[in-house]
Short mmCIF file of C-alpha atoms and ligand atoms in Angstrom, two decimals:
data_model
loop_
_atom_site.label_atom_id
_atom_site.label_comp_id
_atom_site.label_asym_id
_atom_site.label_seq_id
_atom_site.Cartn_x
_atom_site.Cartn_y
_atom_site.Cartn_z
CA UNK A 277 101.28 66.30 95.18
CA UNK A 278 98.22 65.62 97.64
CA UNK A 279 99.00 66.98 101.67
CA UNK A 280 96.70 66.85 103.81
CA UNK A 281 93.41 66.56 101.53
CA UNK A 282 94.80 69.82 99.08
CA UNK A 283 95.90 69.14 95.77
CA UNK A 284 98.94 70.98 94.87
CA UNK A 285 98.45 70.15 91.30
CA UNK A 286 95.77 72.38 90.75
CA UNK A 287 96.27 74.67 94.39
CA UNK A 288 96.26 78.24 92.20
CA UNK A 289 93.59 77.72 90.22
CA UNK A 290 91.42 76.48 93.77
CA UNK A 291 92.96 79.32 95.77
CA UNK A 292 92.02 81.83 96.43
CA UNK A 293 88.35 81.06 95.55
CA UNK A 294 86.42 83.34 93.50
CA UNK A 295 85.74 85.84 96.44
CA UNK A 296 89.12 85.86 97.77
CA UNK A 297 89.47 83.48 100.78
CA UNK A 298 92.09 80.99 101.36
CA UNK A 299 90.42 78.69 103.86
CA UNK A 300 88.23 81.21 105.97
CA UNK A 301 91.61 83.26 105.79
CA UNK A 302 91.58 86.39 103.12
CA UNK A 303 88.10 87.93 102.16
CA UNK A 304 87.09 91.83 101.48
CA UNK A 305 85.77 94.04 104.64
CA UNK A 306 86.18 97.07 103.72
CA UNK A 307 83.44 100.05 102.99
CA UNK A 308 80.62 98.93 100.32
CA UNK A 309 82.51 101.81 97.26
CA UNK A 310 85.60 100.80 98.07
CA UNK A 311 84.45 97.41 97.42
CA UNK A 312 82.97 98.33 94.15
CA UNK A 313 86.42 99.34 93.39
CA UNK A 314 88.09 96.15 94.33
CA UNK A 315 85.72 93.86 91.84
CA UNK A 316 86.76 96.82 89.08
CA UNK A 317 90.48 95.49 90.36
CA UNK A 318 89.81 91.88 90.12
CA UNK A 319 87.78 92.06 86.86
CA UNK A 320 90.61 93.98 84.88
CA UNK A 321 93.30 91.27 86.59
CA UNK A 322 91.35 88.45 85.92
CA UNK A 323 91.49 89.69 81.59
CA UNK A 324 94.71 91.47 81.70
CA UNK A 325 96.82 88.67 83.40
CA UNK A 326 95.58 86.62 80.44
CA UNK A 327 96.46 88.98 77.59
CA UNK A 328 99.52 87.88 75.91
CA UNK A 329 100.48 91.57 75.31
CA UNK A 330 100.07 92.05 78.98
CA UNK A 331 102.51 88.98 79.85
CA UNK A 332 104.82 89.96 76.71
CA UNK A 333 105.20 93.65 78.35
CA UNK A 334 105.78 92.60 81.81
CA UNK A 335 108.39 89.88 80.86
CA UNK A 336 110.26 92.49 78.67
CA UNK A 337 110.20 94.80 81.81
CA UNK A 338 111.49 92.20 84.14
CA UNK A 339 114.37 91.83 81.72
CA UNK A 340 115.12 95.49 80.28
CA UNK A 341 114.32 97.30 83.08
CA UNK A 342 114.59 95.45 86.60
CA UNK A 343 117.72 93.51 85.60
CA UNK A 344 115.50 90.21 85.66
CA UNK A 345 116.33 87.46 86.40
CA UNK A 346 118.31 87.73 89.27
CA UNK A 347 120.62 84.67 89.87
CA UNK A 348 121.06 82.08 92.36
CA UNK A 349 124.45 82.50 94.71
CA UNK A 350 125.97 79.12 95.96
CA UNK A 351 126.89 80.42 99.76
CA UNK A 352 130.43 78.30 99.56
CA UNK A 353 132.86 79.56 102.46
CA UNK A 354 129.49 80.13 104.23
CA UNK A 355 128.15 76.39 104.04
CA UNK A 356 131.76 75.04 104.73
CA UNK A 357 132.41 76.68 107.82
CA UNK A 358 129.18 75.37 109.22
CA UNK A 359 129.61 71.90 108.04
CA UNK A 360 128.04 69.75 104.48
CA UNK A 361 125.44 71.76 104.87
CA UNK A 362 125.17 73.44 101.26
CA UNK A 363 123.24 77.33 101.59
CA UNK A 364 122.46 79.18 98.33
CA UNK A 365 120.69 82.04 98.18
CA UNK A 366 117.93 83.87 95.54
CA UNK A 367 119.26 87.23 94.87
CA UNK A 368 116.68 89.68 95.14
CA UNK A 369 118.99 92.23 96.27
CA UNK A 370 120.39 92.63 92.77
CA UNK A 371 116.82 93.28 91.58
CA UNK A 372 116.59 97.14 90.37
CA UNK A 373 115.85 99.00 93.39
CA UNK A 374 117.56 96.56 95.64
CA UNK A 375 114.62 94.04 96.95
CA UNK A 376 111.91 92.38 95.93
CA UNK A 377 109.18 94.83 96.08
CA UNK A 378 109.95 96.07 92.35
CA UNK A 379 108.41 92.88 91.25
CA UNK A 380 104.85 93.19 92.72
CA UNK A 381 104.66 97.52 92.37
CA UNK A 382 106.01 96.97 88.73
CA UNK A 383 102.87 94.85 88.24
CA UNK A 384 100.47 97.21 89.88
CA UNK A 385 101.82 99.75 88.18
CA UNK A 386 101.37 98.14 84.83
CA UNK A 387 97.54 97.16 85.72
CA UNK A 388 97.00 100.68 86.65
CA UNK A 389 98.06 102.08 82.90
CA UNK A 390 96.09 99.29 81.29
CA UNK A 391 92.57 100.29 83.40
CA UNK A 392 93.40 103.94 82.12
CA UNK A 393 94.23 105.23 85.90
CA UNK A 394 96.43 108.27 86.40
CA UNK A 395 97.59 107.75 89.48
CA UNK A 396 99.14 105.04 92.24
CA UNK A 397 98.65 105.75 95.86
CA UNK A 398 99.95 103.64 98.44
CA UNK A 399 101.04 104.20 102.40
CA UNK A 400 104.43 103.80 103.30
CA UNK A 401 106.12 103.10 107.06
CA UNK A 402 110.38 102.96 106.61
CA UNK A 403 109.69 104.32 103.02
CA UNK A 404 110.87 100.98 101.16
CA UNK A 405 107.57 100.42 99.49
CA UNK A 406 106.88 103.90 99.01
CA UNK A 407 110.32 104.13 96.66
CA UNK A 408 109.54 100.68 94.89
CA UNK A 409 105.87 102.60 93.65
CA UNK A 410 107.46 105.99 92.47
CA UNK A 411 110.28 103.98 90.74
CA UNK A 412 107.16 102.02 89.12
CA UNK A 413 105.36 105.71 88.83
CA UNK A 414 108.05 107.26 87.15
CA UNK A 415 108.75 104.49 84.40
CA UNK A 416 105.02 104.49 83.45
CA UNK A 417 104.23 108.26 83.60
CA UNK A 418 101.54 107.90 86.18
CA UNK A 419 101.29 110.20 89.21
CA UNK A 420 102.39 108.89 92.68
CA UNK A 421 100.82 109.89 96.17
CA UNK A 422 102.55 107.99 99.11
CA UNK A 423 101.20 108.52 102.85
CA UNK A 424 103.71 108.63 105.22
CA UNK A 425 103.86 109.99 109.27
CA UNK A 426 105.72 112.71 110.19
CA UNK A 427 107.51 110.97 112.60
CA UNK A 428 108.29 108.40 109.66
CA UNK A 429 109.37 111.07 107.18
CA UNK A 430 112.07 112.59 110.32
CA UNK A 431 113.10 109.29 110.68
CA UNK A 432 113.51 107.76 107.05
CA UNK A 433 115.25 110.76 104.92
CA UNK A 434 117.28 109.13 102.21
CA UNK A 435 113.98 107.25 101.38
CA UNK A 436 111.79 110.47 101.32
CA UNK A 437 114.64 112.18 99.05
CA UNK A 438 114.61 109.29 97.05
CA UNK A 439 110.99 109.08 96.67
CA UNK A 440 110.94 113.23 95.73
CA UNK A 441 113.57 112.50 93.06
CA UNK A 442 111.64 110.24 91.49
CA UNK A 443 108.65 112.32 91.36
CA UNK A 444 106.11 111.20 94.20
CA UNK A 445 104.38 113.45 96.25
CA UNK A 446 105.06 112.54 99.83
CA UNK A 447 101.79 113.07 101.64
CA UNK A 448 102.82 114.02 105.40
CA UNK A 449 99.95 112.91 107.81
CA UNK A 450 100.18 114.68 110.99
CA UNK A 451 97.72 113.41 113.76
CA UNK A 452 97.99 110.49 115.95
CA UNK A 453 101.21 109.14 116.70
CA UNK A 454 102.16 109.69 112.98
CA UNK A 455 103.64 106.77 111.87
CA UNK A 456 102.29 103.44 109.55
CA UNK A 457 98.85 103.11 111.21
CA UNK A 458 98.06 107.06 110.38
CA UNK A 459 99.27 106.81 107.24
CA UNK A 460 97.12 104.13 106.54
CA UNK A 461 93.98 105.94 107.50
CA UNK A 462 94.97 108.55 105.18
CA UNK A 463 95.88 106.86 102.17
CA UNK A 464 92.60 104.82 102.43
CA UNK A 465 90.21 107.74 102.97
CA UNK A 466 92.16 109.57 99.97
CA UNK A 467 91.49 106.32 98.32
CA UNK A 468 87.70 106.92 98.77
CA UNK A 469 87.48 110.12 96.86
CA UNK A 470 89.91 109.36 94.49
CA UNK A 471 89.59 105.67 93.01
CA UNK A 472 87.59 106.50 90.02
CA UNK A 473 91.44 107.78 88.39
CA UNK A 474 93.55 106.06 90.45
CA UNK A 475 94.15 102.51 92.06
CA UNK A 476 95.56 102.08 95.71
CA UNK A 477 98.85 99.93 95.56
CA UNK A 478 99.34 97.87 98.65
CA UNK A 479 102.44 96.74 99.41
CA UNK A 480 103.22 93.14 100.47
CA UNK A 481 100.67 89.74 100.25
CA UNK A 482 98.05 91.48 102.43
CA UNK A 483 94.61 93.66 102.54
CA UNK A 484 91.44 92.97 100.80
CA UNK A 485 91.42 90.47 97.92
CA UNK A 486 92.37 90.86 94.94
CA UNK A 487 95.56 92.11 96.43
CA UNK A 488 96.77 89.46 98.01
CA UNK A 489 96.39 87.12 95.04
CA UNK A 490 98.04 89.86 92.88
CA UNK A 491 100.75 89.96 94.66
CA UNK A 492 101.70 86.69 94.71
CA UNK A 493 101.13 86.36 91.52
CA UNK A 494 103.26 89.19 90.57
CA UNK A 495 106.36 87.47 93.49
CA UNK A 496 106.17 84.06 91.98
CA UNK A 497 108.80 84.98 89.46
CA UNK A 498 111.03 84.70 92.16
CA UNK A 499 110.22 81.11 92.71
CA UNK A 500 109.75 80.18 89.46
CA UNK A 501 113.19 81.05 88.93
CA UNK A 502 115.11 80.38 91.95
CA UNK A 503 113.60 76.56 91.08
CA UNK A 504 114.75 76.74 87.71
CA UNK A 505 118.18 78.03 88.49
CA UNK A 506 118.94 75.72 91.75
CA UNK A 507 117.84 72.67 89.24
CA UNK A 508 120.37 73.63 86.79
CA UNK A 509 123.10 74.41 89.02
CA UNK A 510 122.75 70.89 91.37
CA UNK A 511 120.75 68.33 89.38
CA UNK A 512 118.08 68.03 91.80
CA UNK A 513 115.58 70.07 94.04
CA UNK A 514 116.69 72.25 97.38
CA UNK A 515 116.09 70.31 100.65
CA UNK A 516 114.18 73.52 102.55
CA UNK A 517 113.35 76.73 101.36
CA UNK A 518 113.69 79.32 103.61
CA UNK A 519 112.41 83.27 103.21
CA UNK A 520 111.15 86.13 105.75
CA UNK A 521 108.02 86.75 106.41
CA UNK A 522 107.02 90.43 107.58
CA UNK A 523 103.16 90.75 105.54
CA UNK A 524 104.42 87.77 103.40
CA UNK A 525 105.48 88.95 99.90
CA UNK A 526 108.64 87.74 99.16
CA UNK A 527 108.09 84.46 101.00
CA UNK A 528 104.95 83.80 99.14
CA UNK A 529 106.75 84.22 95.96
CA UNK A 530 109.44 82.24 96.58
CA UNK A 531 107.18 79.34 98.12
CA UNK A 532 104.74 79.65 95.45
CA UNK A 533 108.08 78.10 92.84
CA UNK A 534 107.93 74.92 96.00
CA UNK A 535 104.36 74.37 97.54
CA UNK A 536 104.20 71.26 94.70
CA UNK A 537 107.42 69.35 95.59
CA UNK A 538 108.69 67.34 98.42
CA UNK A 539 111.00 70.32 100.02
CA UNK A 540 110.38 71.23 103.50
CA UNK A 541 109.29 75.21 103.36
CA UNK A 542 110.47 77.84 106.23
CA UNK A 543 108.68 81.02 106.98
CA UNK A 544 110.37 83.17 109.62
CA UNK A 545 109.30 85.85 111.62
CA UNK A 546 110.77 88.55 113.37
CA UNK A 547 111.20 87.22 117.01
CA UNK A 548 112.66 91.07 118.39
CA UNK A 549 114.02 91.05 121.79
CA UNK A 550 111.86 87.84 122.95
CA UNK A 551 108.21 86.29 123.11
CA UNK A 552 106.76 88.89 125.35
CA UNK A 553 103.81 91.21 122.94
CA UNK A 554 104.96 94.03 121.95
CA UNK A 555 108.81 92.83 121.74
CA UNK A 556 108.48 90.89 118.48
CA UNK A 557 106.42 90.97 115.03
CA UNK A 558 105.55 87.23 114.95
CA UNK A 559 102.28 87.35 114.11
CA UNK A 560 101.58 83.70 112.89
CA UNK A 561 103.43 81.99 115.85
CA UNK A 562 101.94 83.93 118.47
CA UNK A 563 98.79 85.64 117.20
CA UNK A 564 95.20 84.50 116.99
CA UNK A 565 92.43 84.75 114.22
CA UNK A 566 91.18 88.10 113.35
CA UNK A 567 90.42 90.99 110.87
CA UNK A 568 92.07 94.11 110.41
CA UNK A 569 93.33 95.92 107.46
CA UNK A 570 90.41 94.81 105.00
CA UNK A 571 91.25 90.62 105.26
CA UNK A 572 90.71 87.99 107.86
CA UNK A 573 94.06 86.59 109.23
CA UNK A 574 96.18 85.80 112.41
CA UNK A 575 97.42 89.01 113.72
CA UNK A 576 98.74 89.56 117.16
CA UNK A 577 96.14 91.83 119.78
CA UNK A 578 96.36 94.05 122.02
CA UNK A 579 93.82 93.69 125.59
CA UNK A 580 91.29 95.25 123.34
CA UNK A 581 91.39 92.96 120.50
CA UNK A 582 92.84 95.98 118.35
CA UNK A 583 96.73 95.28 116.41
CA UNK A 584 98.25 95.16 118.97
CA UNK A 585 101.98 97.53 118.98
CA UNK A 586 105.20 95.26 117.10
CA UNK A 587 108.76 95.78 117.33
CA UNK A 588 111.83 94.45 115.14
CA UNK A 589 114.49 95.50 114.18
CA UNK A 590 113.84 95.30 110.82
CA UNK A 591 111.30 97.80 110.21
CA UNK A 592 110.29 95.78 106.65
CA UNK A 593 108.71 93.24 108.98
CA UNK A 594 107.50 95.54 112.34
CA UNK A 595 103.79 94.54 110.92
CA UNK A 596 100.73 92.83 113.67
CA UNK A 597 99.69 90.35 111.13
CA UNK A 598 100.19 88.35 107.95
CA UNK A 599 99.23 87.95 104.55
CA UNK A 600 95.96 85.29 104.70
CA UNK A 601 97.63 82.59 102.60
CA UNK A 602 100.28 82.16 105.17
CA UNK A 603 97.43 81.77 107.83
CA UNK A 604 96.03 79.05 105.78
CA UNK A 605 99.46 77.47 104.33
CA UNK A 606 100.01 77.33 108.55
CA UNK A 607 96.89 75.66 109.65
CA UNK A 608 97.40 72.98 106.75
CA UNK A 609 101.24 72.26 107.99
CA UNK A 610 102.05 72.25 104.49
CA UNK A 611 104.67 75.65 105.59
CA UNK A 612 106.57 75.57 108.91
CA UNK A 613 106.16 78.99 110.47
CA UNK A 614 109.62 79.27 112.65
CA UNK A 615 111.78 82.85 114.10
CA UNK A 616 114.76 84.69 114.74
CA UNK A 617 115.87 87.33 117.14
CA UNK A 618 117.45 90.68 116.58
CA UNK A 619 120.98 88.95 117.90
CA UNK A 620 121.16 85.67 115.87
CA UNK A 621 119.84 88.12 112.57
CA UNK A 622 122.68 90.67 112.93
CA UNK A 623 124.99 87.67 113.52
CA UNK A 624 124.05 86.26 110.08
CA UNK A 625 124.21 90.18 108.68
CA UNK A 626 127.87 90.27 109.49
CA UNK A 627 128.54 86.75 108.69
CA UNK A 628 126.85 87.03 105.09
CA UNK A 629 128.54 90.26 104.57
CA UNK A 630 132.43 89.08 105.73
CA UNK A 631 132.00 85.43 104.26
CA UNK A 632 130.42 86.07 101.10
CA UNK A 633 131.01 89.76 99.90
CA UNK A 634 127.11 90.33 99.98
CA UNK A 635 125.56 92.78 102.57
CA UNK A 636 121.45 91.49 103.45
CA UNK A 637 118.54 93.61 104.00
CA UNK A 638 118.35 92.96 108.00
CA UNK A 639 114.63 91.79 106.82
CA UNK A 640 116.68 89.31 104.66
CA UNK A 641 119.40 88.17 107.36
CA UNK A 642 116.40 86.82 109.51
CA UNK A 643 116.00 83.72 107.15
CA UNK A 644 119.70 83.70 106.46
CA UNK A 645 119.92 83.33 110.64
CA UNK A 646 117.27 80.78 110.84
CA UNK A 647 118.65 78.77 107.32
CA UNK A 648 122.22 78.60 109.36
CA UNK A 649 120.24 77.11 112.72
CA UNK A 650 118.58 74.66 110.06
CA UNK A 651 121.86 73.87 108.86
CA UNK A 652 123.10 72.92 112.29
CA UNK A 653 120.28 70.58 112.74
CA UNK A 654 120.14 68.92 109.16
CA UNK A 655 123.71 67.57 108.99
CA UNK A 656 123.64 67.23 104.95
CA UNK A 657 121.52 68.55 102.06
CA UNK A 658 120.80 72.14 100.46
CA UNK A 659 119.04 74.83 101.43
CA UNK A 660 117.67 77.92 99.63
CA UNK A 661 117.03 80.78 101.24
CA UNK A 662 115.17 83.99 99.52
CA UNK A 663 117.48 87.15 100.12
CA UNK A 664 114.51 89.74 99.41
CA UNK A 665 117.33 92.97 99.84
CA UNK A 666 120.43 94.29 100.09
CA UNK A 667 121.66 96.18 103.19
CA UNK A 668 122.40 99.41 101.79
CA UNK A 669 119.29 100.90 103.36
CA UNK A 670 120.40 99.88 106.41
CA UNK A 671 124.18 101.25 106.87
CA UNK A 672 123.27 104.28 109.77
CA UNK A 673 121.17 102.06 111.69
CA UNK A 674 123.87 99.09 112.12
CA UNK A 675 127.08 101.43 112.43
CA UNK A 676 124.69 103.49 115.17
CA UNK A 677 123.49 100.67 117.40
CA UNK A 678 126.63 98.11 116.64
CA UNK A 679 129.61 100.06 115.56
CA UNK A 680 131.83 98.16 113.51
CA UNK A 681 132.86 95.15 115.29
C1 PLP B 1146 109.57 95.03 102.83
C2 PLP B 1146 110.62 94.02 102.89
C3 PLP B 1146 110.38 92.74 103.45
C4 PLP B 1146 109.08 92.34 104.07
O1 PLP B 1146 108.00 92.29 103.21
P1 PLP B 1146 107.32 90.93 102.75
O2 PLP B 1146 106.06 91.39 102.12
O3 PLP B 1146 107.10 90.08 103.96
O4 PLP B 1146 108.24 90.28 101.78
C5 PLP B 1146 111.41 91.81 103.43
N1 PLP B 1146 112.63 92.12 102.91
C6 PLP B 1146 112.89 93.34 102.39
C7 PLP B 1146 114.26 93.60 101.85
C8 PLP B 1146 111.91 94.33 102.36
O5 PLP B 1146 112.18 95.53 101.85
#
């Protein structure tokens, strides 16, 4: 399929291009060893992911281990109180752990052991992707260092416990404010001294390449199936494909399964309390071209050009910018970047939940909001919508700020 002068025949060989840009979107800034250590990462992808004993072991993972694949949910009491409107949604939250992240650290993890590292290190913010790595961790015998604030670790304690369990060390870093941004910093300069044994583990479709080409390689599973699945349950292809988009990982696995057909793809942001910065995370409707984090993007600015401070409540998706292949899928209109507020998200959290037995991630309920304002609009057809999590993790926080209604 041609769309506006790209090929999607042949769009993942052609992107990213050899030194990691989508479009001028993507790239490597980062310090000149740590860079050294990123072509180390690329070379060893570029020969594993082409090993047959490297495919054979992950596929036997994604079965034996993470409860792969996950299936396809026809949304039925859902769709018919709306209208003819047909949802269905990918079920992520049955993968092991409870959302998609498994599927990308699982990867990393496995690329790790094969380049003879002992160790994973990775930041974490609400402590989601810190869990996914020491689940990965533990099942391959490596160590596991995750960053995290202090102010993070007070906040997030089931995660922290969960992550100790498991065997991680949880790194507390204690200047600044404490929180994601710190914890960065940290992880990164540990990174420095460390990568000759280990290999830094970032979590979503972001940072310098290779990452963000790894990772949606390692999320495209969840396209490639949800595809397969919704073909073999309805005869024919979804109308629109809708998923979340907080750095862009489980979007840009489940769009990867669509960017070649003729179905109308969704991203959606976190739109907060409303459009003023600082009260939503919606970096790709509102933000502007710039370079933090080790890529070139669209991130949303502060006065000084610096990230500027997010808010959503989903803290999965509280990040200033986004991966750069949804920056480029954007500019090319081949994905419509859309939102949804806090209200409509925890709307569709207690809908999904009541009408279909199946509590969301509140990450997750912002595409199942905007997927039920599409359905409004559309009048007839099928839509898919990624469910990246289940809503386990997020039980305090929704009994705390909206009882039990
Ligand atoms: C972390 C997380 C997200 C956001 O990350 P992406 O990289 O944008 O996918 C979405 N949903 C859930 C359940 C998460 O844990």
């Amino acid at each position: 399929m041609n769309f506006n002068g790209i090929n999607f025949d042949t769009y993942f060989r052609n992107y990213p291009s050899m030194d990691g840009y989508f479009g001028k979107y993507g790239g490597c800034y980062i310090p000149d060893n740590l860079k050294k250590a990123m072509e180390e990462i690329t070379e060893a992808y570029f020969t594993i992911c082409k090993s047959s004993k490297f495919i054979a072991e992950l596929r036997r993972i994604r079965k034996e281990f993470q409860g792969r694949p996950t299936p396809v949910s026809h949304l039925e009491r859902l769709s018919n109180s709306m209208g003819n409107v047909q949802l269905y949604v990918k079920r992520e939250d049955l993968n092991h752990t409870g959302a998609h992240k498994l599927n990308h650290c699982m990867g990393e993890a496995l690329l790790a052991k094969y380049m003879g590292k002992k160790k994973v290190i990775a930041e974490t913010g609400a402590g989601q992707h810190g869990v996914a790595l020491a689940t990965a961790a533990a099942y391959f015998g490596l160590e596991c260092d995750i960053y995290m604030g202090s102010v993070d670790i007070a906040k997030q304690a089931p995660n922290v416990a969960r992550m100790k369990i498991l065997g991680a060390n949880v790194v507390e870093v204690t200047h600044g404010l404490k929180t994601l941004k710190e914890a960065v910093d940290a992880a990164f300069e540990a990174y420095s001294r460390e990568y000759k044994d280990c290999i830094y583990c970032i979590g979503s479709a972001l940072g310098p390449h290779p990452f963000p080409m790894m990772v949606r390689d390692f999320q495209s599973v969840v396209g490639i199936e949800a595809r397969e699945q919704f073909m073999e349950m309805t005869g024919e292809l979804p109308d629109a494909v809708v998923a979340c988009v907080g750095g862009g990982s489980n979007a840009m696995g489940m769009f990867s399964g669509f960017l070649n057909d003729p179905v109308d793809i969704y991203g959606i942001e976190p739109l907060g309390r409303g459009e003023k910065l600082g009260d939503h995370a919606a970096s790709l409707t509102y933000g502007t071209e710039g370079i933090m984090h080790g890529f070139n993007s669209i991130m949303l600015k502060d006065e000084n050009g610096e990230p500027a401070p997010v808010y959503s409540v989903a803290s999965g998706l509280d990040y200033p910018s986004s991966g750069p292949e949804h920056a480029f899928l954007r500019d090319l209109g081949r994905i419509k970047y859309d939102v949804a507020n806090d209200d409509e998200t925890i709307d569709a959290f207690f809908k999904l939940s009541r009408m279909e037995g199946i509590i969301p991630a509140i990450e997750s309920s912002h595409a199942v909001a905007y997927a039920m304002k599409l359905a409004k609009k559309m009048e007839r057809g099928s839509i898919l919508i990624c469910l990246s999590g289940r809503g386990d993790k997020d039980m305090d926080y929704i009994i705390e700020h909206y009882g039990i209604k």
